[in-house]
CSV table of C-alpha atoms and ligand atoms in Angstrom, one decimal:
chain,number,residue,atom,x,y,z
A,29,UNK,CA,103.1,136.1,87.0
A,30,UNK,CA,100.9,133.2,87.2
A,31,UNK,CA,98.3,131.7,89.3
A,32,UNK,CA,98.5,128.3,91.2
A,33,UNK,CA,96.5,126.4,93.5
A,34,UNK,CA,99.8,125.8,96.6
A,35,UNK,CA,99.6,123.2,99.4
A,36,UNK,CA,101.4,124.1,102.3
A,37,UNK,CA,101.7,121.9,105.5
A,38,UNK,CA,100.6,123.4,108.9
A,39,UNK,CA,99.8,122.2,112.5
A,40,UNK,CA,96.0,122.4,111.6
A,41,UNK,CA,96.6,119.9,108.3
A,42,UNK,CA,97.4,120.8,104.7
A,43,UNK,CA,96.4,124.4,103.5
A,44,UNK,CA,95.7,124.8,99.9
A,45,UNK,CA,95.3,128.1,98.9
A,46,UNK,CA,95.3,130.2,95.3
A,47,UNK,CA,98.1,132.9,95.0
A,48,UNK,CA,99.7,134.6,92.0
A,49,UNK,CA,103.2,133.2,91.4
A,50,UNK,CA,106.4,134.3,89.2
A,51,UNK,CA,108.2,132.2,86.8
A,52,UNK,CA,111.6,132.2,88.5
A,53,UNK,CA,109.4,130.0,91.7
A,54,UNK,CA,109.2,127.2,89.4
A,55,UNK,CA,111.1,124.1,89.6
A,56,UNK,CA,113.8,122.5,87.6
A,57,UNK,CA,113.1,121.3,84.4
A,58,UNK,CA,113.7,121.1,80.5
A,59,UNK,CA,110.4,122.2,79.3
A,60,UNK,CA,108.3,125.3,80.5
A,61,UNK,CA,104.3,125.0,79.5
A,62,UNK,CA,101.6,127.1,79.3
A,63,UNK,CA,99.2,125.3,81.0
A,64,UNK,CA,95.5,125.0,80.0
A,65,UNK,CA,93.7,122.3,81.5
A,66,UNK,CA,94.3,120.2,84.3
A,67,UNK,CA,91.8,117.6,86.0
A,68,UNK,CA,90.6,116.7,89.5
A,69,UNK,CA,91.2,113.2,90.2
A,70,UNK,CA,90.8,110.9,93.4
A,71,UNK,CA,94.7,111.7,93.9
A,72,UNK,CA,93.7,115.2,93.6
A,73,UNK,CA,90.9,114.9,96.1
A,74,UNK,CA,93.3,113.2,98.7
A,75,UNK,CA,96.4,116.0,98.1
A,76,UNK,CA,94.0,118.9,98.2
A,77,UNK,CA,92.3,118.1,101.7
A,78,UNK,CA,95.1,116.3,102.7
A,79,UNK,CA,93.0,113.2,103.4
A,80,UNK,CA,95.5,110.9,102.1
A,81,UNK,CA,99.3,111.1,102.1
A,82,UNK,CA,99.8,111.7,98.5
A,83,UNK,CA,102.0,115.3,98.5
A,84,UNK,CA,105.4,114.2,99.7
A,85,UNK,CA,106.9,117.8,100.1
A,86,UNK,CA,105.9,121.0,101.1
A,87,UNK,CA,104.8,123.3,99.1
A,88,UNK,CA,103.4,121.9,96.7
A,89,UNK,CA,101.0,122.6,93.2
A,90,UNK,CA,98.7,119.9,93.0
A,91,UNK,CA,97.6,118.3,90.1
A,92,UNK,CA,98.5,114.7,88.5
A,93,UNK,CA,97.9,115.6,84.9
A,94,UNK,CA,97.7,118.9,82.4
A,95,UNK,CA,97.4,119.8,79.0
A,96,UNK,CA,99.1,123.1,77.4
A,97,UNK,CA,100.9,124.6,75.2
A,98,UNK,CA,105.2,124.5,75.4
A,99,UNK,CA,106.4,128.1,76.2
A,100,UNK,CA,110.2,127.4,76.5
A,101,UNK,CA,111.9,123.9,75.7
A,102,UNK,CA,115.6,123.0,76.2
A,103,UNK,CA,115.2,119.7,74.9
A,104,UNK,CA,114.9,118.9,71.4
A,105,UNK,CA,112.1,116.9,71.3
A,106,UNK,CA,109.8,120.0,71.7
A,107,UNK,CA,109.3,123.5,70.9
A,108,UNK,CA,107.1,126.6,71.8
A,109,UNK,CA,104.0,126.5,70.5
A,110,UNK,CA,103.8,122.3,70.9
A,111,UNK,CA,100.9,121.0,72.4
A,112,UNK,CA,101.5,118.3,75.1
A,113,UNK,CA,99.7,116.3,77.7
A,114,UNK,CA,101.0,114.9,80.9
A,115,UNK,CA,99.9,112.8,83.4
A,116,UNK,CA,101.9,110.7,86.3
A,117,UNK,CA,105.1,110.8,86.9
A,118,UNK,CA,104.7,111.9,90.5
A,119,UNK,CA,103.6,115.4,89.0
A,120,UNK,CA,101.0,116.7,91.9
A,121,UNK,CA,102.9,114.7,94.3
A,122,UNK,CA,106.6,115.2,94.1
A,123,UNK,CA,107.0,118.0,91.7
A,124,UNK,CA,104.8,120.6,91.2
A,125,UNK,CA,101.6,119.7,89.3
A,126,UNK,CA,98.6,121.2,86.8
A,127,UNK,CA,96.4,123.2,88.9
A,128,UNK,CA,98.9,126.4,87.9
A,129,UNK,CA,98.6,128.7,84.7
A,130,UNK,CA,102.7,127.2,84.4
A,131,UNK,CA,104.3,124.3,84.4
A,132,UNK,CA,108.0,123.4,84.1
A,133,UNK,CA,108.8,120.1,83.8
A,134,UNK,CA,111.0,117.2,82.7
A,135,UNK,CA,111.1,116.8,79.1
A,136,UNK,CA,111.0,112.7,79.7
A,137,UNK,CA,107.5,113.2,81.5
A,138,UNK,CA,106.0,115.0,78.2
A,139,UNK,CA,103.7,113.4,75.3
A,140,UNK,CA,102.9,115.0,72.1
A,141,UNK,CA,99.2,115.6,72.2
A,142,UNK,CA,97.9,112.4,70.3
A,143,UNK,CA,96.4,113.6,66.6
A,144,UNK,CA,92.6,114.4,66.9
A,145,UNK,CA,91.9,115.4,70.2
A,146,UNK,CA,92.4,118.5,71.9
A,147,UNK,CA,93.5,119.9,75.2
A,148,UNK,CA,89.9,120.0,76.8
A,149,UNK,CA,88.8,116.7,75.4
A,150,UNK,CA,92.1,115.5,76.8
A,151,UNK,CA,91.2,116.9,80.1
A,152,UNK,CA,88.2,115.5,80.3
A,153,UNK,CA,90.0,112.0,80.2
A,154,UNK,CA,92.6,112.6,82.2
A,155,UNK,CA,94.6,110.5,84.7
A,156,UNK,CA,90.9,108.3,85.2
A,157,UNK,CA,90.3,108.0,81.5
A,158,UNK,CA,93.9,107.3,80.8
A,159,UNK,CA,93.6,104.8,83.7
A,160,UNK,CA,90.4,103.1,82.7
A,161,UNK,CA,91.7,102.3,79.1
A,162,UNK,CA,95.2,100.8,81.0
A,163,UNK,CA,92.7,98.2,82.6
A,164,UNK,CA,90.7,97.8,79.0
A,165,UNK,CA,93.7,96.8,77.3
A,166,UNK,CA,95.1,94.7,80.3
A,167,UNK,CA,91.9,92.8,79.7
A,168,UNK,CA,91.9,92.5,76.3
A,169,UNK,CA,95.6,91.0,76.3
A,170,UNK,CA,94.7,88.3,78.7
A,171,UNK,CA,92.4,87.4,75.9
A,172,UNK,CA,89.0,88.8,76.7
A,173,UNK,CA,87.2,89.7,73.9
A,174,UNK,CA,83.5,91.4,72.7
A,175,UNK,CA,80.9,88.3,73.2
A,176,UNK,CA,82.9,86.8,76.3
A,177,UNK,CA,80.0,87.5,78.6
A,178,UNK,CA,79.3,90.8,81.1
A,179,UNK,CA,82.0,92.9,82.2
A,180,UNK,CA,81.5,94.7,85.3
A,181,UNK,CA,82.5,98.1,86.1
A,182,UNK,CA,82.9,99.5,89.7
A,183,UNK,CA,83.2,102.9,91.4
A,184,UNK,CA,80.9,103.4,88.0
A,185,UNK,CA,80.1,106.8,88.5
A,186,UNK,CA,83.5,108.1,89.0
A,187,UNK,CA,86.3,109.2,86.5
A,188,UNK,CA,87.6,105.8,86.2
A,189,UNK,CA,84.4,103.6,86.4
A,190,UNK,CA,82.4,106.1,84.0
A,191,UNK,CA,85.3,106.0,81.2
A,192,UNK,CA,86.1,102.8,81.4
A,193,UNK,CA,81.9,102.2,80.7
A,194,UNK,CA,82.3,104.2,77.8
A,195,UNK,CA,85.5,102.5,76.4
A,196,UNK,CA,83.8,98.9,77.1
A,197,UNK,CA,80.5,100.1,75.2
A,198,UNK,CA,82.1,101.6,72.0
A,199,UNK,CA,84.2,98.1,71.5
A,200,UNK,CA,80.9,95.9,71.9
A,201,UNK,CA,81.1,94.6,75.1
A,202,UNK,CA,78.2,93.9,77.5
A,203,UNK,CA,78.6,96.2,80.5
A,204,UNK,CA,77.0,96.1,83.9
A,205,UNK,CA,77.6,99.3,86.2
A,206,UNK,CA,77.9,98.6,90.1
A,207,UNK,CA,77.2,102.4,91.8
A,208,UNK,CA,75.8,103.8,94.9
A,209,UNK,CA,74.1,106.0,92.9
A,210,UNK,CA,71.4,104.1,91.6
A,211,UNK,CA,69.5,107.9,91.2
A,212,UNK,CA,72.5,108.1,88.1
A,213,UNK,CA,71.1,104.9,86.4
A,214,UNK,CA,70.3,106.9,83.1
A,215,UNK,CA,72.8,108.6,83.3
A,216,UNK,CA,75.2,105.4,83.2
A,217,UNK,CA,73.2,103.4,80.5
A,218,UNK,CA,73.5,106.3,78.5
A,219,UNK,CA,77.2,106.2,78.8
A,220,UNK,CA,76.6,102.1,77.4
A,221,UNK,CA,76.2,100.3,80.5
A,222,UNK,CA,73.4,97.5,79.7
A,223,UNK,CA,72.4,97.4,83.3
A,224,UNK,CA,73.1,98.8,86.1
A,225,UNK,CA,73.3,97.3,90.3
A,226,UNK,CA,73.9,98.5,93.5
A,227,UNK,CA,76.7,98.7,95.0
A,228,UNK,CA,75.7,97.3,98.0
A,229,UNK,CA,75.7,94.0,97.0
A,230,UNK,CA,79.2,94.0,97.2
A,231,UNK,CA,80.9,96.2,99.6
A,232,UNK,CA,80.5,93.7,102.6
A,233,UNK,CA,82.3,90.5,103.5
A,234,UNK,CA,81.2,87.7,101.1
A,235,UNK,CA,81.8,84.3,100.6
A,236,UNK,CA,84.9,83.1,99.1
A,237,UNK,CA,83.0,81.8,95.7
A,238,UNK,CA,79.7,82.9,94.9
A,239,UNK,CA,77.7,82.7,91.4
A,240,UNK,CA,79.9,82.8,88.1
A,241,UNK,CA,78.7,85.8,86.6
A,242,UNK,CA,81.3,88.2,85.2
A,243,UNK,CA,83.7,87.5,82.3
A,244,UNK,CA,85.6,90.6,83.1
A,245,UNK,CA,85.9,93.1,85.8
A,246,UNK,CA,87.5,96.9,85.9
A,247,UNK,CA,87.6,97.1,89.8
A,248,UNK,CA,88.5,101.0,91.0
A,249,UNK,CA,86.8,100.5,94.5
A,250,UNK,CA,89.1,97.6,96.5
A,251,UNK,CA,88.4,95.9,99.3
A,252,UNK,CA,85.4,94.1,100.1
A,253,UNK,CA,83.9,95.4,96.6
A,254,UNK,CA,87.1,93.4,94.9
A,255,UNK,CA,86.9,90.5,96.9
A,256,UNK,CA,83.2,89.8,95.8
A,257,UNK,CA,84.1,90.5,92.5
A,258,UNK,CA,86.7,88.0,92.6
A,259,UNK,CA,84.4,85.6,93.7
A,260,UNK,CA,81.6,85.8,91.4
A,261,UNK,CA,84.1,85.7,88.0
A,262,UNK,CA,83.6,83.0,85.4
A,263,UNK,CA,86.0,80.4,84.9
A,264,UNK,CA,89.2,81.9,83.4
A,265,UNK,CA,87.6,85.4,83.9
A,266,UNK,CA,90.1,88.6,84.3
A,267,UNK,CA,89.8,91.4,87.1
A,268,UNK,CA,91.9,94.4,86.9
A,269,UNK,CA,92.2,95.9,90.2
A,270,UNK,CA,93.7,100.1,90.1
A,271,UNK,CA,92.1,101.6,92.9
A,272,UNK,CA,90.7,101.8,96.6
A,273,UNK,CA,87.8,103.8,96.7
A,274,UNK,CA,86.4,101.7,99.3
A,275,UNK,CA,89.7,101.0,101.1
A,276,UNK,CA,93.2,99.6,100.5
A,277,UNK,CA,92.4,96.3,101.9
A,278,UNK,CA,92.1,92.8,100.0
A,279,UNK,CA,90.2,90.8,101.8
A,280,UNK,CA,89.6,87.7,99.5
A,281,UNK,CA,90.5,84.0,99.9
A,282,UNK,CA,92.5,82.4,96.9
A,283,UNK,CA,89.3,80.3,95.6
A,284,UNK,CA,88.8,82.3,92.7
A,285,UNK,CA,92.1,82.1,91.2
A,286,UNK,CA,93.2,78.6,92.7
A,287,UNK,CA,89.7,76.5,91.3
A,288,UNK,CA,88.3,79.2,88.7
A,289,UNK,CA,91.6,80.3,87.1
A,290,UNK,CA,90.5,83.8,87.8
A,291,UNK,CA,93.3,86.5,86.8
A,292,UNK,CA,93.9,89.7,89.2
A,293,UNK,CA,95.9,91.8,87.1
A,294,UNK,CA,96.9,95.2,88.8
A,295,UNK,CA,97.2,98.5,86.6
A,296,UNK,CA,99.7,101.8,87.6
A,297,UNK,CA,99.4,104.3,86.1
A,298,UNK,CA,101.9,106.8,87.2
A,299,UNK,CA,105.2,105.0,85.9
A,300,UNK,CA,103.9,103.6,82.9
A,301,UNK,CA,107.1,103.3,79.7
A,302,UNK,CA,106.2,106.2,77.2
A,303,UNK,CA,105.3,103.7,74.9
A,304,UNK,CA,102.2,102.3,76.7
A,305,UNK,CA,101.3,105.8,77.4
A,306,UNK,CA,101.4,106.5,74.0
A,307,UNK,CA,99.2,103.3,73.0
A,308,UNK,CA,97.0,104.1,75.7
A,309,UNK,CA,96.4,107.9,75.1
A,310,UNK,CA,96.0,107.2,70.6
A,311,UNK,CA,93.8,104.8,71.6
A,312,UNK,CA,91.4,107.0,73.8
A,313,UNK,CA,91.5,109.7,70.7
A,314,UNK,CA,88.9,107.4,69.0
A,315,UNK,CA,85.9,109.7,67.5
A,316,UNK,CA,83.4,107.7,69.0
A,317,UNK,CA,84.7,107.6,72.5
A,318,UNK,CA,85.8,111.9,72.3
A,319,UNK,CA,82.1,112.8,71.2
A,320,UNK,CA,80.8,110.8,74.7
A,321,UNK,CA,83.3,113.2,76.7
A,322,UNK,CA,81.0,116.1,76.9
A,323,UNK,CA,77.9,114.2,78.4
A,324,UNK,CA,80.4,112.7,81.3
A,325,UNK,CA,82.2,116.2,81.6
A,326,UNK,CA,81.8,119.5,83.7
A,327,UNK,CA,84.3,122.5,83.6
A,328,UNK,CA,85.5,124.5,86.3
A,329,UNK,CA,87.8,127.3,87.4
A,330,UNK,CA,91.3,127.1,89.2
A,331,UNK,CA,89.8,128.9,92.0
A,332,UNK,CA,86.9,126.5,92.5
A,333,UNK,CA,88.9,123.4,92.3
A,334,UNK,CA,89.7,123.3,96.4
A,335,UNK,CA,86.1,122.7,97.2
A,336,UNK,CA,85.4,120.6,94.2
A,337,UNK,CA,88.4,118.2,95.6
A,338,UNK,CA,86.1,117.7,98.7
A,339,UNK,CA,83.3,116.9,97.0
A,340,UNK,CA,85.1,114.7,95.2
A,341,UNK,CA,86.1,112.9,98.3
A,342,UNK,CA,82.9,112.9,99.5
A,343,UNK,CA,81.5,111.0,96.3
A,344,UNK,CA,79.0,114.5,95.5
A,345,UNK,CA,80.7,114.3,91.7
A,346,UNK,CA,79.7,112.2,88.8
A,347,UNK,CA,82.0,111.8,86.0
A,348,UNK,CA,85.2,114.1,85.5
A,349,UNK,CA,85.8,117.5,86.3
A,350,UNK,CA,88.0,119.7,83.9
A,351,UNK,CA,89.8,122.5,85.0
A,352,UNK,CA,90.3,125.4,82.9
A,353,UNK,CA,92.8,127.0,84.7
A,354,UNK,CA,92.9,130.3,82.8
A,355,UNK,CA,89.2,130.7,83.9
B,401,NDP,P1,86.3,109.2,91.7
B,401,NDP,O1,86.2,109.8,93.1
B,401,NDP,O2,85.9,109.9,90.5
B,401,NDP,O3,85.4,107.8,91.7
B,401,NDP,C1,85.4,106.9,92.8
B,401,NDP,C2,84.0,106.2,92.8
B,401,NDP,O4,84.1,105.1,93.7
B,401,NDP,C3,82.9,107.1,93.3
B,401,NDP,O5,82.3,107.9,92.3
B,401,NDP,C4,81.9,106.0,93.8
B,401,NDP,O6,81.2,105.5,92.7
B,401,NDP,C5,82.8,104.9,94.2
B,401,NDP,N1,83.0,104.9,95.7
B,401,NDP,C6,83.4,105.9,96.5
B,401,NDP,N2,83.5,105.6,97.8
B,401,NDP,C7,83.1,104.3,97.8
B,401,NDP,C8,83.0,103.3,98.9
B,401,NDP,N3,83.2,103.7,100.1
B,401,NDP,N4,82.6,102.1,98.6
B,401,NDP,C9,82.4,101.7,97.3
B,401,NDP,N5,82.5,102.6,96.2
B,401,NDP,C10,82.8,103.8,96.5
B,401,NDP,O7,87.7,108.6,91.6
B,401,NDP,P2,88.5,108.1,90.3
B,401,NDP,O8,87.6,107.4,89.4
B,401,NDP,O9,89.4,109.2,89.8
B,401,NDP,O10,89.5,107.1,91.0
B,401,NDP,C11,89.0,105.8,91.5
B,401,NDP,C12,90.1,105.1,92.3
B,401,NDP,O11,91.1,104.7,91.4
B,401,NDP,C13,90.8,105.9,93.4
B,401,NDP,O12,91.0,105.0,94.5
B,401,NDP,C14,92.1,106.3,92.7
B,401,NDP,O13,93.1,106.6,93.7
B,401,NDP,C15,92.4,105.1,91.8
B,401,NDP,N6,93.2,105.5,90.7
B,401,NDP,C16,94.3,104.7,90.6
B,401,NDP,C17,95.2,104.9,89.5
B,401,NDP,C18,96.4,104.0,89.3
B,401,NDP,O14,97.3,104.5,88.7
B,401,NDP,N7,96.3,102.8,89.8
B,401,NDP,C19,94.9,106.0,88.6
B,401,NDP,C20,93.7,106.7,88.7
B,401,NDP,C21,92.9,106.4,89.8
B,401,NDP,P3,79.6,105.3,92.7
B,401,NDP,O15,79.0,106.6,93.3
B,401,NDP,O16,79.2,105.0,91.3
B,401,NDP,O17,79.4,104.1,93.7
């Protein structure tokens, strides 16, 4: 037996409960895992509550991302006693997730854990962290570089906004932090943001060009937030837009990109090719960046992740929550 955090769909909304599970429950797959950490993430937040329609069958184990040990493997690539990570695939949305003691899964979906980190410190990254350095390395292969000018980072005090602070900061780049936290301030310049401004200067309308200020952007808020961020680039300045914190709406004139050259480039993470997975994942097991984890982490229990997922949602958390699932 094993415990699990189930969704099931009812008249009243989704129900997510905990309840004690046996192997022969779980779903097809190659490779069974002993799961030991799994993450709350916004998807989390939005499957949990059911505030968002992320959990596209009933019932369902919730949870975009884990980190365990392989228990039973029909695939060659791995055997018991491995230690993998795994995150997206439409794990925690179409096939049962991480917030369970067990896993079985496709062996496709697996990654060897990358050499010098660790199941916790790669729950502490998770789906956000993965998805922060995705947009780091889009910018940085439209050409952005240390020295460019500011980068700024939205959403700055959630799981994608407070890695992606980190990951700027430890490669030398200038970052400015846009929260609506401004209480967090210290908090965020001692992740490595250089400054820090409220969000409120850009979650309503704007106009379609404003100031050239930003040389980069790492954008996980949309909407107004975007468009304004959009408008204030520099000339040939990249945005990478991956989520909608704010809401899923764009709405921005073409100015910035048609007279500044202005790149949008949009990250997914769920159905990234193993190999940028991998380059993504080795690149985020950088000692520098894996010491910072612990400041911007905070560890809880299986059964205390359904009312963490609200606070999530109602923007109570700052930084990433781990969840140790045998706890
Ligand atoms: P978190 O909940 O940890 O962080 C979101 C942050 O956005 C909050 O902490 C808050 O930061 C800010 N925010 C919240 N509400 C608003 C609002 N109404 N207006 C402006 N800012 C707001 O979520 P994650 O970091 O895990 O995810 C962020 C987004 O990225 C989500 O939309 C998620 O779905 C998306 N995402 C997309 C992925 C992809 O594959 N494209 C992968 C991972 C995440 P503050 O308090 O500092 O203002």
């Amino acid at each position: 037996m094993f415990k699990a955090i189930v969704l099931e769909k009812t008249d009243a909304g989704t129900q997510a409960e905990l309840r004690d599970l046996d192997d022969a429950s779980l779903q097809q797959g190659d490779v069974t895992v002993d799961v030991d950490y799994s993450t709350l993430n916004y998807k989390d937040g939005l499957a949990i509550t059911g505030a968002g329609p992320v959990v596209r069958q009933f019932p369902m184990v919730p949870g975009v991302d884990f980190a365990g040990r392989v228990a039973e493997s029909n695939d060659t690539r791995f055997k018991p006693g491995d230690a993998v990570v795994l995150n997206g695939w439409g794990v925690g949305e179409l096939h049962w997730g991480g917030l369970a003691q067990r896993a079985r899964v496709s062996a496709d979906w697996l990654m060897p854990m990358p050499a010098g980190m660790d199941g916790a410190q790669a729950m502490a990254i998770g789906t956000a962290g993965y998805t922060a350095m995705l947009c780091v390395q889009t910018l940085e292969r439209h050409g952005l570089k240390p020295g460019d000018g500011e980068i700024i980072v939205t959403g700055a005090n959630g799981g994608v906004g407070s890695i992606a602070i980190m990951i700027l900061a430890t490669r030398g780049y200038r970052v400015v932090a846009s929260t609506g936290r401004m209480e967090e301030r210290d908090r965020l310049m001692a992740l490595g943001a250089q400054d820090v401004v409220d969000r409120a200067t850009l979650t309503a309308p704007g106009k379609p060009l404003a100031k050239e200020r930003w040389a980069g952007a790492v954008d996980s808020v949309g909407s107004h937030t975007l468009a304004n961020v959009c408008a204030s680039m520099r000339r040939g300045g990249v945005v990478t837009a991956c989520g909608l914190a704010q809401g899923m709406d764009f709405p921005a004139t073409v100015a910035p990109f048609i007279l500044r050259g202005v790149t949008l480039a949009g990250v997914d993470s769920v159905y990234q090719p193993m190999a940028a997975r991998i380059a993504a994942w080795e690149a985020l097991a950088e000692p520098d960046l894996l010491a910072q984890l612990v400041g911007n982490t905070r560890e809880i229990g299986l059964a205390e992740a359904i009312d963490a997922a609200r606070d999530l949602l109602a923007g109570r958390i700052a930084g990433r929550l781990r969840v140790n699932v045998r706890r």
